[in-house]
Every structure is written in structure tokens, then in C-alpha cells.
Short mmCIF file of C-alpha atoms and ligand atoms in Angstrom, two decimals:
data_model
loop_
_atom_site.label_atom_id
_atom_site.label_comp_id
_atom_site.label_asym_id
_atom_site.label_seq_id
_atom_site.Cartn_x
_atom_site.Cartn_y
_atom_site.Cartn_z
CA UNK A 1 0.00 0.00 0.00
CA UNK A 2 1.24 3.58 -0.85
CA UNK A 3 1.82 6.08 1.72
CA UNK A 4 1.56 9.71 1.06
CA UNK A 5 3.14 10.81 4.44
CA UNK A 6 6.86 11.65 4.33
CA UNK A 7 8.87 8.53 5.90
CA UNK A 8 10.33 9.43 9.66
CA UNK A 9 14.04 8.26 9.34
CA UNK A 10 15.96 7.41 12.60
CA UNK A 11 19.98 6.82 11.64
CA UNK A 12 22.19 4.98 13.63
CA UNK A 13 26.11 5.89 12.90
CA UNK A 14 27.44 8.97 12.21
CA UNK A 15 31.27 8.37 11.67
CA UNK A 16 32.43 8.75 7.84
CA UNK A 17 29.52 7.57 5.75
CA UNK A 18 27.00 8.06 8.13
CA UNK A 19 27.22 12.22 8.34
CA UNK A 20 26.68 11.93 4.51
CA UNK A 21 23.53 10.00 4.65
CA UNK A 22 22.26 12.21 7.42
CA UNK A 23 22.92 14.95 5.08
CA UNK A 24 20.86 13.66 2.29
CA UNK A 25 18.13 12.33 4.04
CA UNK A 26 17.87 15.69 6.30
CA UNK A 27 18.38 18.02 2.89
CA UNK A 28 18.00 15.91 -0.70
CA UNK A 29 15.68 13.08 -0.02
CA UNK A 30 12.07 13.66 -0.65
CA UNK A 31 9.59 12.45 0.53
CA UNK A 32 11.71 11.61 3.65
CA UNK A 33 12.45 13.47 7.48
CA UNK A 34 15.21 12.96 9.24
CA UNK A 35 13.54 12.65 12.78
CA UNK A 36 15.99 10.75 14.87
CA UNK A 37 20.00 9.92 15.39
CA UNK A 38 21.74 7.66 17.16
CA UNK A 39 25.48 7.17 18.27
CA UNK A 40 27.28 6.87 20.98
CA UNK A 41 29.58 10.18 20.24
CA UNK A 42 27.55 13.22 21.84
CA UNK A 43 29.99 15.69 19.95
CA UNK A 44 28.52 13.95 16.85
CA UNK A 45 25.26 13.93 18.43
CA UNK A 46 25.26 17.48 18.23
CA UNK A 47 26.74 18.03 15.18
CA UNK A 48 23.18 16.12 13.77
CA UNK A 49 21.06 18.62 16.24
CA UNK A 50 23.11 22.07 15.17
CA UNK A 51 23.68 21.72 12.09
CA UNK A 52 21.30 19.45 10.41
CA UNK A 53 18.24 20.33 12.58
CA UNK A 54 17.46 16.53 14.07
CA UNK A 55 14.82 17.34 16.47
CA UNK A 56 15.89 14.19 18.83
CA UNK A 57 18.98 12.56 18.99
CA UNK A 58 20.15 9.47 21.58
CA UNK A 59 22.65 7.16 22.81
CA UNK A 60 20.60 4.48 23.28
CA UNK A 61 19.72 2.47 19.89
CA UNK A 62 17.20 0.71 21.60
CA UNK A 63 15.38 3.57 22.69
CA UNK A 64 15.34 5.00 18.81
CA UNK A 65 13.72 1.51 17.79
CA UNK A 66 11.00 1.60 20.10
CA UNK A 67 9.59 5.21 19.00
CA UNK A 68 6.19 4.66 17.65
CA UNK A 69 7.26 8.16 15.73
CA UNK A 70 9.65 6.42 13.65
CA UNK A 71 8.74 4.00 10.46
CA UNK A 72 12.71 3.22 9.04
CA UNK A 73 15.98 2.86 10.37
CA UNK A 74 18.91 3.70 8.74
CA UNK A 75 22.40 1.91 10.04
CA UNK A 76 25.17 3.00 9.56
CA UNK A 77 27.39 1.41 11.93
CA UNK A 78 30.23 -0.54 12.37
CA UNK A 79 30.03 -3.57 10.45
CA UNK A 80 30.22 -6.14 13.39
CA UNK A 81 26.59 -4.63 14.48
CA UNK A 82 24.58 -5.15 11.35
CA UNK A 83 22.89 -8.17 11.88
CA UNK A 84 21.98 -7.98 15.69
CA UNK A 85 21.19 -4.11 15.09
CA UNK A 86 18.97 -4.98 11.67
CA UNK A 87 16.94 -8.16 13.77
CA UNK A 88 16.38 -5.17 16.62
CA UNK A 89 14.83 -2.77 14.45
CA UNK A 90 12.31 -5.35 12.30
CA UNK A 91 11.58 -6.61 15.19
CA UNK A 92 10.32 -3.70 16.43
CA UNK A 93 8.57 -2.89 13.52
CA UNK A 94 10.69 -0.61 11.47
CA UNK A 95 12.47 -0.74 7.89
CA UNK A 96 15.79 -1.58 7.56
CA UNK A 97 18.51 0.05 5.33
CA UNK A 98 21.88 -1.33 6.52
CA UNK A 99 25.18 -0.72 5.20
CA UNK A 100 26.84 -3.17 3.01
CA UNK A 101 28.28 -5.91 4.65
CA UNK A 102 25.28 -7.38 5.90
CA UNK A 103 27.20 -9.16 8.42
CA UNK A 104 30.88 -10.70 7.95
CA UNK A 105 29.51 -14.22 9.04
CA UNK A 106 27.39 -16.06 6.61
CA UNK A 107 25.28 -17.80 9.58
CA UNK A 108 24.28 -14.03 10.67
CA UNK A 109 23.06 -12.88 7.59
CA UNK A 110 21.14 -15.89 6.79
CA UNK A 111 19.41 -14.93 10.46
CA UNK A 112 18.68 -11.85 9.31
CA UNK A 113 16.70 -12.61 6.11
CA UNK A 114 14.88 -15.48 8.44
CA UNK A 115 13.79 -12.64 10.54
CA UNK A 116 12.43 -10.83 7.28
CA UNK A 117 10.99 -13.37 6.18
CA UNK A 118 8.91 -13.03 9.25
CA UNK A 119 7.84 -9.71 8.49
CA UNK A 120 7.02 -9.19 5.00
CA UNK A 121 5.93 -5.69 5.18
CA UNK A 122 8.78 -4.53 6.14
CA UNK A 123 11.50 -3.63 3.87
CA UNK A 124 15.29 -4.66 4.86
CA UNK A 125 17.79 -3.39 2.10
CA UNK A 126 21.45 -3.65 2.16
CA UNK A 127 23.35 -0.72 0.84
CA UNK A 128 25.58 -1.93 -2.53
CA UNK A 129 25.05 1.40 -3.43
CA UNK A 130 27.09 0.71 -7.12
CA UNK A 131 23.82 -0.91 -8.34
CA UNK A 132 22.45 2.56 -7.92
CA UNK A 133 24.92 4.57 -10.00
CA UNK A 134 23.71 5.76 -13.43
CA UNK A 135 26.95 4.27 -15.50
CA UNK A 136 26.37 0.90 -13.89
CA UNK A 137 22.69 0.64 -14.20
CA UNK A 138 22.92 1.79 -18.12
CA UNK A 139 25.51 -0.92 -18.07
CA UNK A 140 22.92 -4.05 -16.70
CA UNK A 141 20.13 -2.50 -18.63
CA UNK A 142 22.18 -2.87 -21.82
CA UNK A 143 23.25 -6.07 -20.86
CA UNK A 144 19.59 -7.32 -20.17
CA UNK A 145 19.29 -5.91 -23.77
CA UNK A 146 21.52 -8.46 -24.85
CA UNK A 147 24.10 -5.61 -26.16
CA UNK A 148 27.38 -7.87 -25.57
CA UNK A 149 25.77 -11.46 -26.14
CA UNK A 150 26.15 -13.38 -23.46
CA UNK A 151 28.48 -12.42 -20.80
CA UNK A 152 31.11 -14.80 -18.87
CA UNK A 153 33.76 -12.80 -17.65
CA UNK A 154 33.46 -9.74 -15.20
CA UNK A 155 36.87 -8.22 -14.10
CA UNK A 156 35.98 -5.58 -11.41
CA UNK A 157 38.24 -3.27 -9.05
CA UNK A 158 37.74 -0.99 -5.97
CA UNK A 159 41.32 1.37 -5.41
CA UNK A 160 41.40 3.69 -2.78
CA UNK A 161 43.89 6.53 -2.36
CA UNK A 162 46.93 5.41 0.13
CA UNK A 163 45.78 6.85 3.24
CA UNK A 164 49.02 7.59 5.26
CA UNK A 165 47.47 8.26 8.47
CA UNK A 166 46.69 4.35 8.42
CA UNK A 167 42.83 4.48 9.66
CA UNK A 168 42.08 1.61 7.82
CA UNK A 169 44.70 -0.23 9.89
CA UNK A 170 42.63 -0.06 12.79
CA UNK A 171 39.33 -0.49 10.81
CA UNK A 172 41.02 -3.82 9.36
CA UNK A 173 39.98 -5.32 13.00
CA UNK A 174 35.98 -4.64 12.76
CA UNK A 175 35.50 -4.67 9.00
CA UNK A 176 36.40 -8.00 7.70
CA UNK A 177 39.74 -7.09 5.36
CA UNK A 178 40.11 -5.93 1.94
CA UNK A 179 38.06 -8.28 0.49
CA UNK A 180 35.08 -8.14 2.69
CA UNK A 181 35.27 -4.21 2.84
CA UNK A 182 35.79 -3.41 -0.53
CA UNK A 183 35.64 -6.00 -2.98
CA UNK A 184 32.16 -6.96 -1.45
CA UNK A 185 31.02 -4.31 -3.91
CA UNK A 186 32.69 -5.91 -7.14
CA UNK A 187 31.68 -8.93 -5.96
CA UNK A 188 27.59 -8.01 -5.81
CA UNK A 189 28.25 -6.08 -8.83
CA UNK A 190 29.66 -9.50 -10.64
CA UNK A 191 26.84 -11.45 -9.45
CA UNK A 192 24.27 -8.46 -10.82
CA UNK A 193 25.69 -8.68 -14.50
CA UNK A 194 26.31 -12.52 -15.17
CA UNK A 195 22.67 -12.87 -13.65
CA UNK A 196 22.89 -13.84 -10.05
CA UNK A 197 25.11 -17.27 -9.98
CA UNK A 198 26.32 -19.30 -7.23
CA UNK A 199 29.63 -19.06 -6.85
CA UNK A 200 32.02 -22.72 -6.50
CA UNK A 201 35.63 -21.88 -5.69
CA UNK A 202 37.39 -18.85 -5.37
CA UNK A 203 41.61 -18.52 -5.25
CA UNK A 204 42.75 -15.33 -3.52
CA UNK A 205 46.41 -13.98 -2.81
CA UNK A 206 47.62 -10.62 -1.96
CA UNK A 207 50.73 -8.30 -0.51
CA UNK A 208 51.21 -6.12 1.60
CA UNK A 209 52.96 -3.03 -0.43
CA UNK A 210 52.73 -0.23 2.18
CA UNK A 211 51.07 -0.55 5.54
CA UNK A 212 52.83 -3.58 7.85
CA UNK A 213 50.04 -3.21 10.40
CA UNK A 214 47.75 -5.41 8.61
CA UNK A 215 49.83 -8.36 9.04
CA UNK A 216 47.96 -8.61 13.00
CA UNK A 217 44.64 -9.02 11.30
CA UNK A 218 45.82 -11.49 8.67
CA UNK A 219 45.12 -8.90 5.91
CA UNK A 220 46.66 -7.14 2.96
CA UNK A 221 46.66 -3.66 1.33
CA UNK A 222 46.55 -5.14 -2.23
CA UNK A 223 44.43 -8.34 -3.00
CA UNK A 224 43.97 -10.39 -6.15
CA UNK A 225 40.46 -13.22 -6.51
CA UNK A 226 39.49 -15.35 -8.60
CA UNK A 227 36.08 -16.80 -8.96
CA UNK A 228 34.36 -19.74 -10.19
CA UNK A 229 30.57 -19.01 -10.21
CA UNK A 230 27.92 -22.07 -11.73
CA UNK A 231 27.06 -21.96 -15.45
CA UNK A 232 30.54 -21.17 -16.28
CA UNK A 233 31.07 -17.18 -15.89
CA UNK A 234 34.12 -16.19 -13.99
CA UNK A 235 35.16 -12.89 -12.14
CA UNK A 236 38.64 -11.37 -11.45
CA UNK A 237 39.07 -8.82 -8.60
CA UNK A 238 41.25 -6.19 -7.51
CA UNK A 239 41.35 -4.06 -4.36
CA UNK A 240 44.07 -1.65 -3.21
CA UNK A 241 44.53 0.88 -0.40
CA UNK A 242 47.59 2.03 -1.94
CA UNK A 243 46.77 4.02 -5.14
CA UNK A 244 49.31 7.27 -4.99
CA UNK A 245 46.32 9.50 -7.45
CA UNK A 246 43.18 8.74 -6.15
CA UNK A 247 39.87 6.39 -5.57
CA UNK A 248 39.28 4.42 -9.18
CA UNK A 249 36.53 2.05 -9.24
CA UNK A 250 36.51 -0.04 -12.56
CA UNK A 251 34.75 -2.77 -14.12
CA UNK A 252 34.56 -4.59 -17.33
CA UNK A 253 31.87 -7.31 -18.26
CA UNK A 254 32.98 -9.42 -21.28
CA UNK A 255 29.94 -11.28 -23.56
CA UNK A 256 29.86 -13.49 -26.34
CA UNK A 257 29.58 -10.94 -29.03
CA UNK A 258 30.88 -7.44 -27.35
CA UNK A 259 32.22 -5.95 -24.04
CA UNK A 260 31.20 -3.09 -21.49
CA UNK A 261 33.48 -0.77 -19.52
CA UNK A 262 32.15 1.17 -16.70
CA UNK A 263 34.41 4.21 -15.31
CA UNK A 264 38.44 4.12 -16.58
CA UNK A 265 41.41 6.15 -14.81
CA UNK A 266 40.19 8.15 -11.75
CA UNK A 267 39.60 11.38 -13.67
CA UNK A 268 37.78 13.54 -11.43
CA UNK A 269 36.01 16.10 -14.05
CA UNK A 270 36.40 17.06 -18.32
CA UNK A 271 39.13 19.61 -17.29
CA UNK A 272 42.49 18.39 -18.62
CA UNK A 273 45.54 20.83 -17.95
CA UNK A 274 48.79 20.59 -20.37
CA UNK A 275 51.75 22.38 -19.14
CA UNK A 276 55.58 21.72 -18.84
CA UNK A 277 55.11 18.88 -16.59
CA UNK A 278 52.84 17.39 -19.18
CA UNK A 279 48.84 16.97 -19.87
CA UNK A 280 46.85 15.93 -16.55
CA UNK A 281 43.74 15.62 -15.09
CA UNK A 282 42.45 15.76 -11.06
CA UNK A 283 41.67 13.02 -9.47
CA UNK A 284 38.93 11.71 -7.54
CA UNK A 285 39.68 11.79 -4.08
CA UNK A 286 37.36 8.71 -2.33
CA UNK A 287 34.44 6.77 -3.12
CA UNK A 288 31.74 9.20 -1.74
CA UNK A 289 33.46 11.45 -4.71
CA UNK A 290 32.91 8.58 -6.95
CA UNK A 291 29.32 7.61 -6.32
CA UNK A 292 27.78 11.27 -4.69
CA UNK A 293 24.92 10.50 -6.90
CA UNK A 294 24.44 7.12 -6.04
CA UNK A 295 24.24 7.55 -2.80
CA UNK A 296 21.37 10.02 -3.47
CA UNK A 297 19.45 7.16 -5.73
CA UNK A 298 20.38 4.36 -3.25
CA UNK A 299 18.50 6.54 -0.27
CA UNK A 300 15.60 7.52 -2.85
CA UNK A 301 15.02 3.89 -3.88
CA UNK A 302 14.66 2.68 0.02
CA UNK A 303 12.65 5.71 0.56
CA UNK A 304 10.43 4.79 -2.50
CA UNK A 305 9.82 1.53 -1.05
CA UNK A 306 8.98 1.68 2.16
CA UNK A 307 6.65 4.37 0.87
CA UNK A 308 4.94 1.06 -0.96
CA UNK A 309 5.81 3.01 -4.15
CA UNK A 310 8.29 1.04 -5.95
CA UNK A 311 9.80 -2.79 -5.33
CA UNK A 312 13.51 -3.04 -4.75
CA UNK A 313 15.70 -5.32 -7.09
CA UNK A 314 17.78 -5.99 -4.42
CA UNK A 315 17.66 -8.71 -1.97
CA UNK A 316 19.13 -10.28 1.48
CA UNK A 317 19.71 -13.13 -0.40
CA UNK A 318 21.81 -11.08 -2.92
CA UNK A 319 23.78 -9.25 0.31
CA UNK A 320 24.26 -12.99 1.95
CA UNK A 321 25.63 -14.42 -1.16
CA UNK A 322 28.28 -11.80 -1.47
CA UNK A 323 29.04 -12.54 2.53
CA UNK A 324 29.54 -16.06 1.48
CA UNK A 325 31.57 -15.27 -1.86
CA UNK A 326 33.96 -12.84 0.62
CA UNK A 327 34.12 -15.30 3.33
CA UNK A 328 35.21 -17.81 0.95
CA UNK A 329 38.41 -15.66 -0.62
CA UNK A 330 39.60 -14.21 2.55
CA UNK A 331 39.87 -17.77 3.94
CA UNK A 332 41.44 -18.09 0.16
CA UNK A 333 43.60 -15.31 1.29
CA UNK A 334 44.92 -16.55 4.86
CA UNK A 335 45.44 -20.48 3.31
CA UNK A 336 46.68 -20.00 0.01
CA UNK A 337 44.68 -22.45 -1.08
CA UNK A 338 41.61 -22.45 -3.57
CA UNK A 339 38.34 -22.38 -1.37
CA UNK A 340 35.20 -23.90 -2.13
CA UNK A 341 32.38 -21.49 -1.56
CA UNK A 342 29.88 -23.48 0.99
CA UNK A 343 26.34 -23.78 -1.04
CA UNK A 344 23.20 -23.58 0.85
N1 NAD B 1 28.67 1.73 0.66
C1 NAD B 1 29.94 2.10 0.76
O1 NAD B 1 30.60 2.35 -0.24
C2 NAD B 1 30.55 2.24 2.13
C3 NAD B 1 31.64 3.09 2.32
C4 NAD B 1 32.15 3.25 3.61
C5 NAD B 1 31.62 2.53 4.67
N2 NAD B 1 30.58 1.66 4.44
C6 NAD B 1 30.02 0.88 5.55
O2 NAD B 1 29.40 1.75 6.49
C7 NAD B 1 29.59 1.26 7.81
C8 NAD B 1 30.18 2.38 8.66
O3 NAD B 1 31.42 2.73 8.13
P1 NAD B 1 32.12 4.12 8.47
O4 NAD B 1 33.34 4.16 7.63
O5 NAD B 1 31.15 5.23 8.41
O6 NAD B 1 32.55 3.84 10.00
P2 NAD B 1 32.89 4.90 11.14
O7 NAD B 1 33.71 4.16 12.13
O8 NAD B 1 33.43 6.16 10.56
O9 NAD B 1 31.45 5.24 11.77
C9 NAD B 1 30.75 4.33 12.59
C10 NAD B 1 29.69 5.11 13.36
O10 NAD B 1 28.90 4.20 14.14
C11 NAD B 1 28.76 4.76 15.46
N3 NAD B 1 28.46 3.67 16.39
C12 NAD B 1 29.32 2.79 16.95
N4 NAD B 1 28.63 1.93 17.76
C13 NAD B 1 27.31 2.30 17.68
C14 NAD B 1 26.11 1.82 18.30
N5 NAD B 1 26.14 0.77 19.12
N6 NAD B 1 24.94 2.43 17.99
C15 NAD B 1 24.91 3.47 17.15
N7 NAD B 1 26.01 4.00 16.56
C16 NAD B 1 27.21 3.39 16.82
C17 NAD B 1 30.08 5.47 15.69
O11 NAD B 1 29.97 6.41 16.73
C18 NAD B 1 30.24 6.15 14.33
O12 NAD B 1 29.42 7.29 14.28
C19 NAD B 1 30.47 0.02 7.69
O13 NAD B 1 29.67 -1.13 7.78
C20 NAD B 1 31.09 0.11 6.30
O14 NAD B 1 31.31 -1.16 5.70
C21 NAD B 1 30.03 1.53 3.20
#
């Protein structure tokens, strides 16, 4: 059922990503109110209050939950809270956009989507916000179009600019690794264009080029994988924290009878300099740079649905399958030997 009212939005997390999707739902999202945030900072706390106007902000999750003023919860939280934190909130009757990984462990996230299974009127989306950028939706329509024949092959990367202060040292402990924090994207984006396979063995190996920290969590600032999906389609991926220009996110599907690039280099805009040192371009700086826009049409999609408006494309199922695929190449990773993905 449609509902004409504007959706009341409580957010939980407002560290790096979560400020910028407090900032679109308070100021670009229609249709949507930002009535509620959550955290256990106050100085971000009132950050929310002063400067984006949240009329009532908490420490206490479970006290944002239970308002009978709020229909949808947005999380935005560390990554080792999604699943409890996304079982709290349907539970207690609100929508659910969490952040992408659903949960590192592939037993958590198939609790989850047993939990909203239990309450189909609730929407639970998981935020692989790529599937909401214009370049890569052009990209599957065209390929539902059958533009490149049949595609097998999906090579995909996520790069981030070298970060020197070495934050994502100490984020390696809560967010899974490389593979699990980044290439979680490509890998959802893989499964998108060759049309939703199972994945049956992945091979993964990496180095560590800059950042010696990561050796403590078992993980690696550069990582290679190889996958194996059902049917016969294969994906390559690459994810580094070490680029010296910028953030470049890259993919390229390969069909029977053509291929499809989406984004090439890091260039940040059309403005190309040429002076002594040579012809050059900016670069973009991260991947909120990269997908601004997508986060805006990620946000306006879970509106849209809770709303009762429009249906949503993707699934838990989709956001546990890309747990399992990640699982599955960082134990690749730490064994050095090829992994069979565990089927359901
Ligand atoms: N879609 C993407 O491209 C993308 C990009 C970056 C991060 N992420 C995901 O977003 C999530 C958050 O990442 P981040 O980089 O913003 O992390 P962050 O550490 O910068 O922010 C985490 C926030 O959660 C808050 N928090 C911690 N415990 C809480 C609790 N119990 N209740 C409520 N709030 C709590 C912290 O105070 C902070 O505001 C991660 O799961 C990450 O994987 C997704």
C-alpha cells in the first residue's frame, strides 16, 4: 500500500559515511524526514542537532527503535553490528537500510533474512550502493538488452587513495579485510551482471605493499580473486589501499559478441591541464566522490519503497551471497589455497 506521508528516518552511525547519509536524508531526499539519530559520540550527536536540525537525537539504539514516531531505520554502523542491530529494528517494527556488509559471518546474515521473512511488510535493504549509479545501471540494462551477447567474464576493481594516516589499519579489526570491505562491492556487482550465480571456488592472494600493520589481522593492502561461479562465468578482482592519485573504481563485463566498460582512470572532471610537466587531469579523491549521486538514488530507492511506491531489485539473499563469496576468498587469502564457496 502507498503512503503519502513523508517517511520518519531514525539513523544509527554517524562516523564517515553516516554524516553523509544524514545529510541527504535531512536536505535531498524527498519524501523523507530525518527525525531521529543515534550514536554513541555526543559531539557527533550534536553536530546532527546544530547543524542538520534533528529534532531528537540518543545514545541508546534501543530507545530509537522503540519510538512509535519512527517508520525506518537507517544503520550506519560498524560492520560487526549489522545483523543484531537490523533483527532489533524489524523486530520492532521498522524498515531496515543497513550498510553493506550485511554481516561478515554467513550464519548471521542468513538470520537476518529469516527474521524478514517473518515480516514481510517490512523492507530490509542492504546498501551496494554501485547498483544505484547511473553508469552501472545503463551498463545491466544494456546487458539485459543483450548488447554484448552473453556475458562470462566480469573483471571488477575498488582502489582507494593510500591513506598515510593508516585508519584503515585499525578499521582492518571490525570490517572484515580488503576483500570483505571493498571488494564486497565488485563482488555483488559481478553477481548483478552474469545474472545472479552461485559461486564454487574462489583462489585469492595478496601483498602487503605499504602498511605492515595489517599483518595482525591477517590482511593485505593489495588483494587479487578469482572466482568460479555455476554456469561457467568467472570474475577477477582487484582491491588496493595504496593508489598514490586517487579512488578508481573499474569494471569490465565481457559477452559473447561485445564488451562493457564502466568508469576508466580516476579522472575527477572534463578539465584536462597541459603544461611543462605534461597533460593531466584531477583526481577523484574517495568513493563518496565517486558515487555522490548514487548515494542520493540508493537513499531515494529505500525511501520509494517503504513508501509502498516502488519494489527493490535488491535482496538479502543477494547481500548474503556476497558474505559467502567474501568469506570464501579471505579464507582463500589466509590459506593460500583455492576455497570452495559453501552452497546452501
Ligand atoms: N557503501 C559504501 O561504499 C561504504 C563506504 C564506507 C563505509 N561503508 C560501511 O558503512 C559502515 C560504517 O562505516 P564508516 O566508515 O562510516 O565507519 P565509522 O567508524 O566512521 O562510523 C561508525 C559510526 O557508528 C557509530 N556507532 C558505533 N557503535 C554504535 C552503536 N552501538 N549504535 C549506534 N552507533 C554506533 C560510531 O559512533 C560512528 O558514528 C560500515 O559497515 C562500512 O562497511 C560503506
Amino acid at each position: 500500500m502507498t503512503s503519502r506521508a513523508p517517511l520518519r528516518i531514525g539513523i544509527a552511525g554517524l562516523g564517515r559515511l553516516g554524516w553523509r547519509h544524514a545529510e541527504n536524508i535531512a536536505y535531498s531526499i524527498r519524501d523523507a524526514r530525518l527525525v531521529c539519530a543515534c550514536s554513541p559520540v555526543r559531539t557527533e550527536l550534536e553536530a546532527a542537532s546544530s547543524r542538520l536540525g534533528v529534532e531528537r537525537t540518543t545514545t541508546s539504539f534501543e530507545e530509537m527503535i522503540q519510538s512509535p514516531d519512527i517508520d525506518a531505520v537507517v544503520l550506519v554502523t560498524p560492520t560487526s553490528l549489522h545483523a543484531e542491530q537490523t533483527i532489533a529494528a524489524l523486530e520492532a517494527g521498522k524498515h531496515v537500510f543497513v550498510e553493506k556488509p550485511l554481516a561478515l559471518d554467513v550464519a548471521d546474515c542468513e538470520r537476518v533474512q529469516a527474521v524478514a521473512a517473518r515480516h514481510p511488510g517490512l523492507v530490509a535493504m542492504v546498501g551496494f550502493v554501485r547498483r544505484f549509479d547511473p553508469s552501472y545501471r545503463e551498463a545491466h540494462d544494456r546487458l539485459q538488452r543483450g548488447a554484448i551477447g552473453k556475458p562470462f567474464f566480469v573483471r571488477s576493481q575498488t582502489c582507494d587513495l593510500n591513506d598515510p594516516s593508516g585508519f584503515f589499519v585499525q578499521y582492518a579489526a571490525h570490517s572484515g579485510g580488503l576483500f570483505m570491505d571493498c571488494s564486497v562491492h565488485d563482488i555483488d556487482l559481478a553477481r548483478w551482471m552474469l545474472g545472479n550465480p552461485r559461486a564454487e571456488r574462489v583462489y585469492a592472494t595478496g601483498t602487503i605493499a605499504m602498511h605492515p600493520g595489517l599483518a595482525k589481522h591477517q590482511d593485505v593492502d593489495n588483494g587479487f580473486a578469482l572466482v568460479d561461479f555455476e554456469g561457467g562465468g568467472r570474475a577477477a578482482f582487484y582491491a588496493s589501499r595504496t593508489f598514490a592519485h586517487g579512488h578508481e573504481t573499474q569494471t569490465e563485463v565481457i559477452g559473447t559478441a561485445g564488451k562493457l566498460l564502466v568508469g576508466h582512470g580516476a579522472a575527477r572532471d572534463r578539465l584536462v591541464t597541459s603544461d611543462a610537466q605534461g597533460t593531466h587531469h584531477a583526481s577523484v579523491a574517495d568513493f563518496f566522490e565517486r558515487f555522490e549521486n548514487a548515494f542520493l538514488q540508493e537513499m531515494t530507492a529505500f525511501v520509494s519503497a517503504c513508501r509502498g511506491e516502488t519494489a527493490l531489485e535488491l535482496t538479502l539473499a543477494d547481500a548474503t551471497e556476497a558474505s559467502r563469496i567474501g568469506q570464501a576468498i579471505t579464507r582463500s587469502l589466509r590459506s593460500g589455497q583455492v576455497e570452495r564457496v559453501l552452497q546452501p
